[in-house]
Amino acid sequence: MLSKSDFKPQKWQTLTIEETVTTLKGNISAGLTHAEAMNRQHLFGPNRLTEEKHESFWQEFLEELREPLILMLIGTGILYALWGELSDAITIFVVILTLNTIEVVNEQRAKKAISSLHKMAEPTSAVLRDGHTQETPAEQVVIGDVVQLEAGRRIPADARLIEAYGLAADESSLTGESVPVDKNADATLNSDVPLAEQSNMVFAGTLVTRGRGTAIVVGIGMFTELGRVAGLTRQVKQPRTPLQKAMDELSRWMVWLAIGFSVIVPILGYFVAKQPLKTMVLTGLSLAFATIPEEMPIIITMVMGLGAYRLSQKKAIVRKLKAVETLGVVTVIATDKTGTLTENRMEVSTWFPEDHQERIAEIGVLCNDASLNGGEYAGDPVDTALLRAASQAGIDPAALQSKSQLQNEFTFDNTRKRMSMIRKDGKEFLVAVKGAPEAILSLCTQRWASKGEEAFTSQSQEAILKQAEQMAAQGLRVLAFAEKKTTSAPMSQEQAEAELTFVGLAGLADPPRLEVRAAIQACQEAGIRTLMVTGDHPITAKSIAQQVGLNSGGEVLTGPELDQLSDEQLRETVTKVSIYARTTPEHKLRIVQALQENGERVAVTGDGTNDAPALVAGDIGVAMGESGSDVAREAGDIVLADDNFTTITNAIHEGRVLFENLKKGVRYYLTCKVALVSITLLPVLLKIPVPFAPVQIILMELFMDLAAAATFTVEPSEGDVMKLPPRNPKERFMNRAMVISIFTSAAGLFLAVSFVYLLTWYGGADPVTAQTVAFAAWLLGHVLLAFNMRSVRQPLYQVGFFSNRLMIVWGVVATLFILLAVYLKPLQTVLKTATLSGPQWVLILAAISVGTFWMEIYKMFAFRRKV
């Protein structure tokens, strides 16, 4: 085993492959064992630049105690103690501990949820362990690991190349060199070679732009070139969303309003109602604590963080918190086809010409990046399908590939729409090429035949293209195959892919996912339009669109046709055309920008490196987690763990529910604040004592926060959430309807509590009994109010009274608390309460039922009118 003392920084570019492997005690053929990898991770730590700093529970607890409002509450408790109200002071300090504990637990839950999302969204690396290649989180890569490199992969660590086939890397993030650097595993360099010229090395954080290869890790984390550049200060901070900023502004505005009432009430109470100064000072302080909405930004962050975690349970991993907020406003989904609308399970179903099947299959094996791993073929779905088809035709792919040595590879890209490999068999070189028919046929001058090569005429090309279109019309993905034999090795891509011999076509089927049709229909009902943007043949795209129920209108626009449109013409076109074929990433970006210029809010899916511009440009970038490149995953706001279109629909549904629940929670929270101020102000204006003792106000805040911060988070969706049009992103969070709802809902609670208090007071009851009636009415009333405010459009019986179990638990706890406060003698002394009679309870229940359930009656009539 490698010990820490064995590791010494080296000029790795000066060592041969064998020297590097020996120094690191690695194994090229089998990789490290799991036990050795765990040992090295224990020795050198995780592969990241900085250790995440986690504050302990007690550190956060002490931080919360320094919050201004908590300090104010501590001051209130001290005043109680100084004025001889020791039991009240103890009660307040108990409340402080309870509130502080709840706040810290909630914040830690939210941080834990968001942190877990970041870990789930981390790029992975293909690492050789125990003789098998496996996807391993980049953070778990260790020194001595053998990693597989391919186009689109972010390199996880500094590594010495072992093999390189047409490999090039974009190292601009490290060296500033804008041109990709060609790599050569066999080179051995001098110690003074600049970083940008170290062709036998690859570096953490850089990107493989083409080719493939393997490398052995020589440095991780802070021992990489990137680590030395970044130092110890790299920290990622989640940016605040527009909603959070809006809530901050609203909170600041409400703070001054709450402070104003908290000052006015004691002044009026002392000078107008002639109440004791001590009581009014304590009431003012308690009222300020209870009415200032200091928790609102915390509630929003927690709701979005926990909501994002819920999304991850549905295989939609949120990388950027703004996506949670934006999901509810999506109006268009621009999706790719393969793996998202379809199963990404390609199978060869047709060969043309049929008597060329064996030779086509051989070219498919020789021009192939897939590999056999654990008895299964792993790699690109098309490549694995070709290997399976060859096996079924009686060809041994591994034996055929071993007969020739791979010399170079020119990987597939969206511009060329083809890939080629150069292999050496004895003294002869073979170029094997596959790709889109139109991209291959234009390069062919000969045609393969069993009796030998023959000229490939324009008439033959037209016939082949027609055949390809007929195959594509059947929903097949059509590939053309060509080859060239030469005695000298081609030096460039142009030389390799010139004067080819056409061999044949293969049609591959990628069946649509069974659940996609229903998902697209659900999007349509939700006012969300779906567009398909694919690089496939237009007829194939149209066939799949018809199978999944995508409204194409019979029109398909291709990339070349799109190039002929001006920006203004494209803006008009995207309102009518829903299928785009033979597109490049540049086309996809133009389509997204045209939609946005039309006022649409676009969710963009992508899996390739070149999809990054469109993913970033979209209002929400949705990257593919299974088939996507690391660059796509890093560019996306959301990563789909299963590459399934249905998951996008589920994410939009969850996003809408989350935003609705957030709005319901804030609406309820502010309703309680308005009601509390109103209930306290009215008796002062009537020149009678306020309805709550200061200690009661503080306890009411405890229950009010619990409901707003927690119970609304888990509220199930109303049945019509996916039948409503997308939310207007320009609409204010506190719109007219919400403000009206807050004040009308608060009016019901205000009238109910004020009615029972004034009736009891003017009925001759003592102040403690009258305050107890008001206290009980408030606690029970604001619980019933929470249940009534769970839904906006549907009555409670439709949503299900018991469907929110957390709210049931909270309601039961609040009810038990008020019963104990009224009937338990020790609590009566502490909470300033008195025993209530049966008629008083009947009065309370009747008043709060009328004051809250009027909302349910209104919703029932409104619901019936809709039905």
PDB file of N, CA, C and O in Angstrom, residues 22-85:
ATOM      1  N   THR A  22       4.966   2.824 -11.578  1.00  0.00           N
ATOM      2  CA  THR A  22       5.770   2.225 -10.506  1.00  0.00           C
ATOM      3  C   THR A  22       5.830   3.150  -9.292  1.00  0.00           C
ATOM      4  O   THR A  22       5.674   2.704  -8.142  1.00  0.00           O
ATOM      5  N   THR A  23       6.060   4.434  -9.541  1.00  0.00           N
ATOM      6  CA  THR A  23       6.142   5.404  -8.454  1.00  0.00           C
ATOM      7  C   THR A  23       4.856   5.461  -7.636  1.00  0.00           C
ATOM      8  O   THR A  23       4.872   5.545  -6.408  1.00  0.00           O
ATOM      9  N   LEU A  24       3.733   5.382  -8.358  1.00  0.00           N
ATOM     10  CA  LEU A  24       2.428   5.493  -7.690  1.00  0.00           C
ATOM     11  C   LEU A  24       1.888   4.156  -7.211  1.00  0.00           C
ATOM     12  O   LEU A  24       0.804   4.109  -6.614  1.00  0.00           O
ATOM     13  N   LYS A  25       2.617   3.071  -7.504  1.00  0.00           N
ATOM     14  CA  LYS A  25       2.168   1.730  -7.142  1.00  0.00           C
ATOM     15  C   LYS A  25       0.767   1.465  -7.681  1.00  0.00           C
ATOM     16  O   LYS A  25      -0.138   1.010  -6.971  1.00  0.00           O
ATOM     17  N   GLY A  26       0.602   1.791  -8.974  1.00  0.00           N
ATOM     18  CA  GLY A  26      -0.694   1.620  -9.618  1.00  0.00           C
ATOM     19  C   GLY A  26      -0.751   0.329 -10.413  1.00  0.00           C
ATOM     20  O   GLY A  26       0.177  -0.480 -10.422  1.00  0.00           O
ATOM     21  N   ASN A  27      -1.870   0.148 -11.113  1.00  0.00           N
ATOM     22  CA  ASN A  27      -2.094  -1.042 -11.929  1.00  0.00           C
ATOM     23  C   ASN A  27      -2.893  -0.623 -13.164  1.00  0.00           C
ATOM     24  O   ASN A  27      -4.072  -0.296 -13.065  1.00  0.00           O
ATOM     25  N   ILE A  28      -2.230  -0.615 -14.324  1.00  0.00           N
ATOM     26  CA  ILE A  28      -2.869  -0.136 -15.547  1.00  0.00           C
ATOM     27  C   ILE A  28      -4.005  -1.048 -15.982  1.00  0.00           C
ATOM     28  O   ILE A  28      -5.055  -0.594 -16.431  1.00  0.00           O
ATOM     29  N   SER A  29      -3.819  -2.345 -15.854  1.00  0.00           N
ATOM     30  CA  SER A  29      -4.793  -3.296 -16.403  1.00  0.00           C
ATOM     31  C   SER A  29      -6.034  -3.465 -15.531  1.00  0.00           C
ATOM     32  O   SER A  29      -7.132  -3.675 -16.031  1.00  0.00           O
ATOM     33  N   ALA A  30      -5.866  -3.382 -14.209  1.00  0.00           N
ATOM     34  CA  ALA A  30      -7.001  -3.640 -13.313  1.00  0.00           C
ATOM     35  C   ALA A  30      -7.376  -2.447 -12.448  1.00  0.00           C
ATOM     36  O   ALA A  30      -8.440  -2.429 -11.842  1.00  0.00           O
ATOM     37  N   GLY A  31      -6.519  -1.420 -12.393  1.00  0.00           N
ATOM     38  CA  GLY A  31      -6.792  -0.286 -11.519  1.00  0.00           C
ATOM     39  C   GLY A  31      -6.555  -0.638 -10.067  1.00  0.00           C
ATOM     40  O   GLY A  31      -6.094  -1.740  -9.727  1.00  0.00           O
ATOM     41  N   LEU A  32      -6.855   0.275  -9.180  1.00  0.00           N
ATOM     42  CA  LEU A  32      -6.706   0.035  -7.752  1.00  0.00           C
ATOM     43  C   LEU A  32      -7.823  -0.879  -7.246  1.00  0.00           C
ATOM     44  O   LEU A  32      -8.901  -0.936  -7.821  1.00  0.00           O
ATOM     45  N   THR A  33      -7.540  -1.578  -6.178  1.00  0.00           N
ATOM     46  CA  THR A  33      -8.607  -2.321  -5.506  1.00  0.00           C
ATOM     47  C   THR A  33      -9.437  -1.337  -4.692  1.00  0.00           C
ATOM     48  O   THR A  33      -8.997  -0.219  -4.395  1.00  0.00           O
ATOM     49  N   HIS A  34     -10.637  -1.733  -4.338  1.00  0.00           N
ATOM     50  CA  HIS A  34     -11.504  -0.863  -3.541  1.00  0.00           C
ATOM     51  C   HIS A  34     -10.841  -0.530  -2.205  1.00  0.00           C
ATOM     52  O   HIS A  34     -10.875   0.619  -1.751  1.00  0.00           O
ATOM     53  N   ALA A  35     -10.217  -1.523  -1.584  1.00  0.00           N
ATOM     54  CA  ALA A  35      -9.575  -1.306  -0.279  1.00  0.00           C
ATOM     55  C   ALA A  35      -8.427  -0.311  -0.391  1.00  0.00           C
ATOM     56  O   ALA A  35      -8.271   0.573   0.460  1.00  0.00           O
ATOM     57  N   GLU A  36      -7.627  -0.438  -1.459  1.00  0.00           N
ATOM     58  CA  GLU A  36      -6.504   0.481  -1.643  1.00  0.00           C
ATOM     59  C   GLU A  36      -7.015   1.893  -1.915  1.00  0.00           C
ATOM     60  O   GLU A  36      -6.451   2.875  -1.424  1.00  0.00           O
ATOM     61  N   ALA A  37      -8.073   2.008  -2.706  1.00  0.00           N
ATOM     62  CA  ALA A  37      -8.640   3.328  -2.994  1.00  0.00           C
ATOM     63  C   ALA A  37      -9.137   3.993  -1.710  1.00  0.00           C
ATOM     64  O   ALA A  37      -8.925   5.197  -1.498  1.00  0.00           O
ATOM     65  N   MET A  38      -9.798   3.212  -0.836  1.00  0.00           N
ATOM     66  CA  MET A  38     -10.287   3.772   0.422  1.00  0.00           C
ATOM     67  C   MET A  38      -9.127   4.198   1.321  1.00  0.00           C
ATOM     68  O   MET A  38      -9.181   5.223   2.001  1.00  0.00           O
ATOM     69  N   ASN A  39      -8.045   3.420   1.306  1.00  0.00           N
ATOM     70  CA  ASN A  39      -6.867   3.765   2.095  1.00  0.00           C
ATOM     71  C   ASN A  39      -6.269   5.088   1.615  1.00  0.00           C
ATOM     72  O   ASN A  39      -5.917   5.953   2.419  1.00  0.00           O
ATOM     73  N   ARG A  40      -6.179   5.245   0.295  1.00  0.00           N
ATOM     74  CA  ARG A  40      -5.596   6.475  -0.244  1.00  0.00           C
ATOM     75  C   ARG A  40      -6.505   7.675   0.002  1.00  0.00           C
ATOM     76  O   ARG A  40      -6.016   8.785   0.242  1.00  0.00           O
ATOM     77  N   GLN A  41      -7.811   7.443  -0.030  1.00  0.00           N
ATOM     78  CA  GLN A  41      -8.718   8.548   0.268  1.00  0.00           C
ATOM     79  C   GLN A  41      -8.577   8.964   1.720  1.00  0.00           C
ATOM     80  O   GLN A  41      -8.640  10.150   2.054  1.00  0.00           O
ATOM     81  N   HIS A  42      -8.361   7.988   2.600  1.00  0.00           N
ATOM     82  CA  HIS A  42      -8.150   8.293   4.011  1.00  0.00           C
ATOM     83  C   HIS A  42      -6.832   9.066   4.206  1.00  0.00           C
ATOM     84  O   HIS A  42      -6.771   9.994   5.027  1.00  0.00           O
ATOM     85  N   LEU A  43      -5.814   8.697   3.434  1.00  0.00           N
ATOM     86  CA  LEU A  43      -4.514   9.358   3.560  1.00  0.00           C
ATOM     87  C   LEU A  43      -4.527  10.785   3.050  1.00  0.00           C
ATOM     88  O   LEU A  43      -4.029  11.706   3.706  1.00  0.00           O
ATOM     89  N   PHE A  44      -5.099  10.981   1.851  1.00  0.00           N
ATOM     90  CA  PHE A  44      -4.972  12.269   1.170  1.00  0.00           C
ATOM     91  C   PHE A  44      -6.233  13.112   1.195  1.00  0.00           C
ATOM     92  O   PHE A  44      -6.226  14.249   0.751  1.00  0.00           O
ATOM     93  N   GLY A  45      -7.326  12.528   1.682  1.00  0.00           N
ATOM     94  CA  GLY A  45      -8.563  13.289   1.760  1.00  0.00           C
ATOM     95  C   GLY A  45      -9.327  13.276   0.447  1.00  0.00           C
ATOM     96  O   GLY A  45      -8.888  12.702  -0.550  1.00  0.00           O
ATOM     97  N   PRO A  46     -10.489  13.935   0.405  1.00  0.00           N
ATOM     98  CA  PRO A  46     -11.313  13.954  -0.812  1.00  0.00           C
ATOM     99  C   PRO A  46     -10.683  14.832  -1.900  1.00  0.00           C
ATOM    100  O   PRO A  46      -9.870  15.716  -1.617  1.00  0.00           O
ATOM    101  N   ASN A  47     -11.081  14.574  -3.118  1.00  0.00           N
ATOM    102  CA  ASN A  47     -10.560  15.305  -4.270  1.00  0.00           C
ATOM    103  C   ASN A  47     -11.354  16.592  -4.459  1.00  0.00           C
ATOM    104  O   ASN A  47     -12.195  16.716  -5.341  1.00  0.00           O
ATOM    105  N   ARG A  48     -11.113  17.576  -3.596  1.00  0.00           N
ATOM    106  CA  ARG A  48     -11.742  18.883  -3.740  1.00  0.00           C
ATOM    107  C   ARG A  48     -10.769  19.944  -3.248  1.00  0.00           C
ATOM    108  O   ARG A  48      -9.828  19.660  -2.500  1.00  0.00           O
ATOM    109  N   LEU A  49     -11.010  21.178  -3.677  1.00  0.00           N
ATOM    110  CA  LEU A  49     -10.043  22.233  -3.403  1.00  0.00           C
ATOM    111  C   LEU A  49     -10.070  22.700  -1.960  1.00  0.00           C
ATOM    112  O   LEU A  49      -9.054  23.039  -1.394  1.00  0.00           O
ATOM    113  N   THR A  50     -11.243  22.776  -1.378  1.00  0.00           N
ATOM    114  CA  THR A  50     -11.328  23.251   0.000  1.00  0.00           C
ATOM    115  C   THR A  50     -12.281  22.370   0.780  1.00  0.00           C
ATOM    116  O   THR A  50     -13.253  21.850   0.234  1.00  0.00           O
ATOM    117  N   GLU A  51     -11.992  22.206   2.037  1.00  0.00           N
ATOM    118  CA  GLU A  51     -12.889  21.468   2.908  1.00  0.00           C
ATOM    119  C   GLU A  51     -14.104  22.351   3.212  1.00  0.00           C
ATOM    120  O   GLU A  51     -13.966  23.533   3.508  1.00  0.00           O
ATOM    121  N   GLU A  52     -15.302  21.784   3.118  1.00  0.00           N
ATOM    122  CA  GLU A  52     -16.496  22.529   3.474  1.00  0.00           C
ATOM    123  C   GLU A  52     -16.523  22.742   4.988  1.00  0.00           C
ATOM    124  O   GLU A  52     -16.266  21.824   5.754  1.00  0.00           O
ATOM    125  N   LYS A  53     -16.814  23.968   5.370  1.00  0.00           N
ATOM    126  CA  LYS A  53     -16.870  24.288   6.793  1.00  0.00           C
ATOM    127  C   LYS A  53     -18.316  24.179   7.275  1.00  0.00           C
ATOM    128  O   LYS A  53     -19.200  24.849   6.757  1.00  0.00           O
ATOM    129  N   HIS A  54     -18.524  23.320   8.234  1.00  0.00           N
ATOM    130  CA  HIS A  54     -19.861  23.133   8.783  1.00  0.00           C
ATOM    131  C   HIS A  54     -19.877  23.639  10.218  1.00  0.00           C
ATOM    132  O   HIS A  54     -19.102  23.184  11.052  1.00  0.00           O
ATOM    133  N   GLU A  55     -20.767  24.591  10.483  1.00  0.00           N
ATOM    134  CA  GLU A  55     -20.904  25.070  11.851  1.00  0.00           C
ATOM    135  C   GLU A  55     -21.673  24.038  12.665  1.00  0.00           C
ATOM    136  O   GLU A  55     -22.631  23.435  12.184  1.00  0.00           O
ATOM    137  N   SER A  56     -21.231  23.867  13.904  1.00  0.00           N
ATOM    138  CA  SER A  56     -21.922  22.919  14.774  1.00  0.00           C
ATOM    139  C   SER A  56     -23.264  23.492  15.203  1.00  0.00           C
ATOM    140  O   SER A  56     -23.550  24.679  15.010  1.00  0.00           O
ATOM    141  N   PHE A  57     -24.077  22.626  15.791  1.00  0.00           N
ATOM    142  CA  PHE A  57     -25.391  23.076  16.284  1.00  0.00           C
ATOM    143  C   PHE A  57     -25.216  24.226  17.282  1.00  0.00           C
ATOM    144  O   PHE A  57     -25.933  25.234  17.213  1.00  0.00           O
ATOM    145  N   TRP A  58     -24.257  24.098  18.190  1.00  0.00           N
ATOM    146  CA  TRP A  58     -24.113  25.118  19.231  1.00  0.00           C
ATOM    147  C   TRP A  58     -23.548  26.417  18.674  1.00  0.00           C
ATOM    148  O   TRP A  58     -23.891  27.504  19.164  1.00  0.00           O
ATOM    149  N   GLN A  59     -22.701  26.340  17.650  1.00  0.00           N
ATOM    150  CA  GLN A  59     -22.217  27.568  17.023  1.00  0.00           C
ATOM    151  C   GLN A  59     -23.365  28.340  16.382  1.00  0.00           C
ATOM    152  O   GLN A  59     -23.476  29.556  16.533  1.00  0.00           O
ATOM    153  N   GLU A  60     -24.221  27.606  15.660  1.00  0.00           N
ATOM    154  CA  GLU A  60     -25.380  28.264  15.043  1.00  0.00           C
ATOM    155  C   GLU A  60     -26.361  28.744  16.108  1.00  0.00           C
ATOM    156  O   GLU A  60     -26.995  29.793  15.955  1.00  0.00           O
ATOM    157  N   PHE A  61     -26.485  27.977  17.191  1.00  0.00           N
ATOM    158  CA  PHE A  61     -27.397  28.365  18.275  1.00  0.00           C
ATOM    159  C   PHE A  61     -26.964  29.701  18.881  1.00  0.00           C
ATOM    160  O   PHE A  61     -27.780  30.601  19.089  1.00  0.00           O
ATOM    161  N   LEU A  62     -25.660  29.835  19.138  1.00  0.00           N
ATOM    162  CA  LEU A  62     -25.152  31.090  19.712  1.00  0.00           C
ATOM    163  C   LEU A  62     -25.265  32.236  18.720  1.00  0.00           C
ATOM    164  O   LEU A  62     -25.505  33.383  19.109  1.00  0.00           O
ATOM    165  N   GLU A  63     -25.114  31.927  17.420  1.00  0.00           N
ATOM    166  CA  GLU A  63     -25.294  32.958  16.397  1.00  0.00           C
ATOM    167  C   GLU A  63     -26.716  33.483  16.398  1.00  0.00           C
ATOM    168  O   GLU A  63     -26.959  34.682  16.297  1.00  0.00           O
ATOM    169  N   GLU A  64     -27.683  32.567  16.495  1.00  0.00           N
ATOM    170  CA  GLU A  64     -29.086  32.965  16.518  1.00  0.00           C
ATOM    171  C   GLU A  64     -29.400  33.829  17.745  1.00  0.00           C
ATOM    172  O   GLU A  64     -30.212  34.738  17.673  1.00  0.00           O
ATOM    173  N   LEU A  65     -28.729  33.533  18.856  1.00  0.00           N
ATOM    174  CA  LEU A  65     -28.976  34.315  20.078  1.00  0.00           C
ATOM    175  C   LEU A  65     -28.553  35.776  19.907  1.00  0.00           C
ATOM    176  O   LEU A  65     -29.024  36.649  20.626  1.00  0.00           O
ATOM    177  N   ARG A  66     -27.643  36.033  18.950  1.00  0.00           N
ATOM    178  CA  ARG A  66     -27.174  37.406  18.724  1.00  0.00           C
ATOM    179  C   ARG A  66     -28.076  38.178  17.765  1.00  0.00           C
ATOM    180  O   ARG A  66     -27.817  39.343  17.485  1.00  0.00           O
ATOM    181  N   GLU A  67     -29.152  37.511  17.271  1.00  0.00           N
ATOM    182  CA  GLU A  67     -30.089  38.216  16.394  1.00  0.00           C
ATOM    183  C   GLU A  67     -30.779  39.325  17.183  1.00  0.00           C
ATOM    184  O   GLU A  67     -31.142  39.141  18.355  1.00  0.00           O
ATOM    185  N   PRO A  68     -30.999  40.508  16.556  1.00  0.00           N
ATOM    186  CA  PRO A  68     -31.589  41.653  17.277  1.00  0.00           C
ATOM    187  C   PRO A  68     -32.903  41.329  17.978  1.00  0.00           C
ATOM    188  O   PRO A  68     -33.119  41.728  19.117  1.00  0.00           O
ATOM    189  N   LEU A  69     -33.795  40.586  17.309  1.00  0.00           N
ATOM    190  CA  LEU A  69     -35.097  40.314  17.920  1.00  0.00           C
ATOM    191  C   LEU A  69     -34.982  39.358  19.096  1.00  0.00           C
ATOM    192  O   LEU A  69     -35.734  39.457  20.071  1.00  0.00           O
ATOM    193  N   ILE A  70     -34.051  38.413  19.004  1.00  0.00           N
ATOM    194  CA  ILE A  70     -33.833  37.506  20.139  1.00  0.00           C
ATOM    195  C   ILE A  70     -33.251  38.300  21.309  1.00  0.00           C
ATOM    196  O   ILE A  70     -33.629  38.106  22.474  1.00  0.00           O
ATOM    197  N   LEU A  71     -32.314  39.218  21.016  1.00  0.00           N
ATOM    198  CA  LEU A  71     -31.749  40.068  22.074  1.00  0.00           C
ATOM    199  C   LEU A  71     -32.837  40.920  22.723  1.00  0.00           C
ATOM    200  O   LEU A  71     -32.834  41.131  23.937  1.00  0.00           O
ATOM    201  N   MET A  72     -33.773  41.401  21.880  1.00  0.00           N
ATOM    202  CA  MET A  72     -34.891  42.184  22.415  1.00  0.00           C
ATOM    203  C   MET A  72     -35.748  41.330  23.343  1.00  0.00           C
ATOM    204  O   MET A  72     -36.192  41.781  24.409  1.00  0.00           O
ATOM    205  N   LEU A  73     -35.971  40.078  22.954  1.00  0.00           N
ATOM    206  CA  LEU A  73     -36.762  39.176  23.783  1.00  0.00           C
ATOM    207  C   LEU A  73     -36.027  38.854  25.083  1.00  0.00           C
ATOM    208  O   LEU A  73     -36.646  38.777  26.150  1.00  0.00           O
ATOM    209  N   ILE A  74     -34.691  38.704  24.997  1.00  0.00           N
ATOM    210  CA  ILE A  74     -33.901  38.489  26.214  1.00  0.00           C
ATOM    211  C   ILE A  74     -34.027  39.701  27.136  1.00  0.00           C
ATOM    212  O   ILE A  74     -34.172  39.580  28.365  1.00  0.00           O
ATOM    213  N   GLY A  75     -33.998  40.894  26.520  1.00  0.00           N
ATOM    214  CA  GLY A  75     -34.177  42.117  27.310  1.00  0.00           C
ATOM    215  C   GLY A  75     -35.522  42.167  27.997  1.00  0.00           C
ATOM    216  O   GLY A  75     -35.647  42.600  29.151  1.00  0.00           O
ATOM    217  N   THR A  76     -36.562  41.682  27.288  1.00  0.00           N
ATOM    218  CA  THR A  76     -37.901  41.633  27.884  1.00  0.00           C
ATOM    219  C   THR A  76     -37.902  40.704  29.096  1.00  0.00           C
ATOM    220  O   THR A  76     -38.487  41.017  30.139  1.00  0.00           O
ATOM    221  N   GLY A  77     -37.240  39.561  28.965  1.00  0.00           N
ATOM    222  CA  GLY A  77     -37.159  38.622  30.080  1.00  0.00           C
ATOM    223  C   GLY A  77     -36.422  39.218  31.264  1.00  0.00           C
ATOM    224  O   GLY A  77     -36.825  39.016  32.428  1.00  0.00           O
ATOM    225  N   ILE A  78     -35.370  39.973  30.982  1.00  0.00           N
ATOM    226  CA  ILE A  78     -34.602  40.614  32.063  1.00  0.00           C
ATOM    227  C   ILE A  78     -35.467  41.644  32.784  1.00  0.00           C
ATOM    228  O   ILE A  78     -35.441  41.759  34.023  1.00  0.00           O
ATOM    229  N   LEU A  79     -36.270  42.408  31.981  1.00  0.00           N
ATOM    230  CA  LEU A  79     -37.164  43.393  32.605  1.00  0.00           C
ATOM    231  C   LEU A  79     -38.177  42.710  33.518  1.00  0.00           C
ATOM    232  O   LEU A  79     -38.487  43.191  34.616  1.00  0.00           O
ATOM    233  N   TYR A  80     -38.730  41.584  33.051  1.00  0.00           N
ATOM    234  CA  TYR A  80     -39.651  40.820  33.905  1.00  0.00           C
ATOM    235  C   TYR A  80     -38.977  40.443  35.218  1.00  0.00           C
ATOM    236  O   TYR A  80     -39.561  40.565  36.309  1.00  0.00           O
ATOM    237  N   ALA A  81     -37.732  39.970  35.114  1.00  0.00           N
ATOM    238  CA  ALA A  81     -37.012  39.542  36.315  1.00  0.00           C
ATOM    239  C   ALA A  81     -36.764  40.720  37.257  1.00  0.00           C
ATOM    240  O   ALA A  81     -36.923  40.606  38.475  1.00  0.00           O
ATOM    241  N   LEU A  82     -36.370  41.873  36.695  1.00  0.00           N
ATOM    242  CA  LEU A  82     -36.084  43.054  37.516  1.00  0.00           C
ATOM    243  C   LEU A  82     -37.343  43.590  38.190  1.00  0.00           C
ATOM    244  O   LEU A  82     -37.288  44.134  39.295  1.00  0.00           O
ATOM    245  N   TRP A  83     -38.496  43.434  37.486  1.00  0.00           N
ATOM    246  CA  TRP A  83     -39.760  43.930  38.042  1.00  0.00           C
ATOM    247  C   TRP A  83     -40.463  42.895  38.908  1.00  0.00           C
ATOM    248  O   TRP A  83     -41.626  43.015  39.233  1.00  0.00           O
ATOM    249  N   GLY A  84     -39.734  41.835  39.253  1.00  0.00           N
ATOM    250  CA  GLY A  84     -40.254  40.866  40.210  1.00  0.00           C
ATOM    251  C   GLY A  84     -41.115  39.767  39.623  1.00  0.00           C
ATOM    252  O   GLY A  84     -41.662  38.957  40.367  1.00  0.00           O
ATOM    253  N   GLU A  85     -41.272  39.732  38.305  1.00  0.00           N
ATOM    254  CA  GLU A  85     -42.075  38.680  37.658  1.00  0.00           C
ATOM    255  C   GLU A  85     -41.161  37.529  37.246  1.00  0.00           C
ATOM    256  O   GLU A  85     -40.933  37.284  36.066  1.00  0.00           O
TER     257      GLU A  85
END
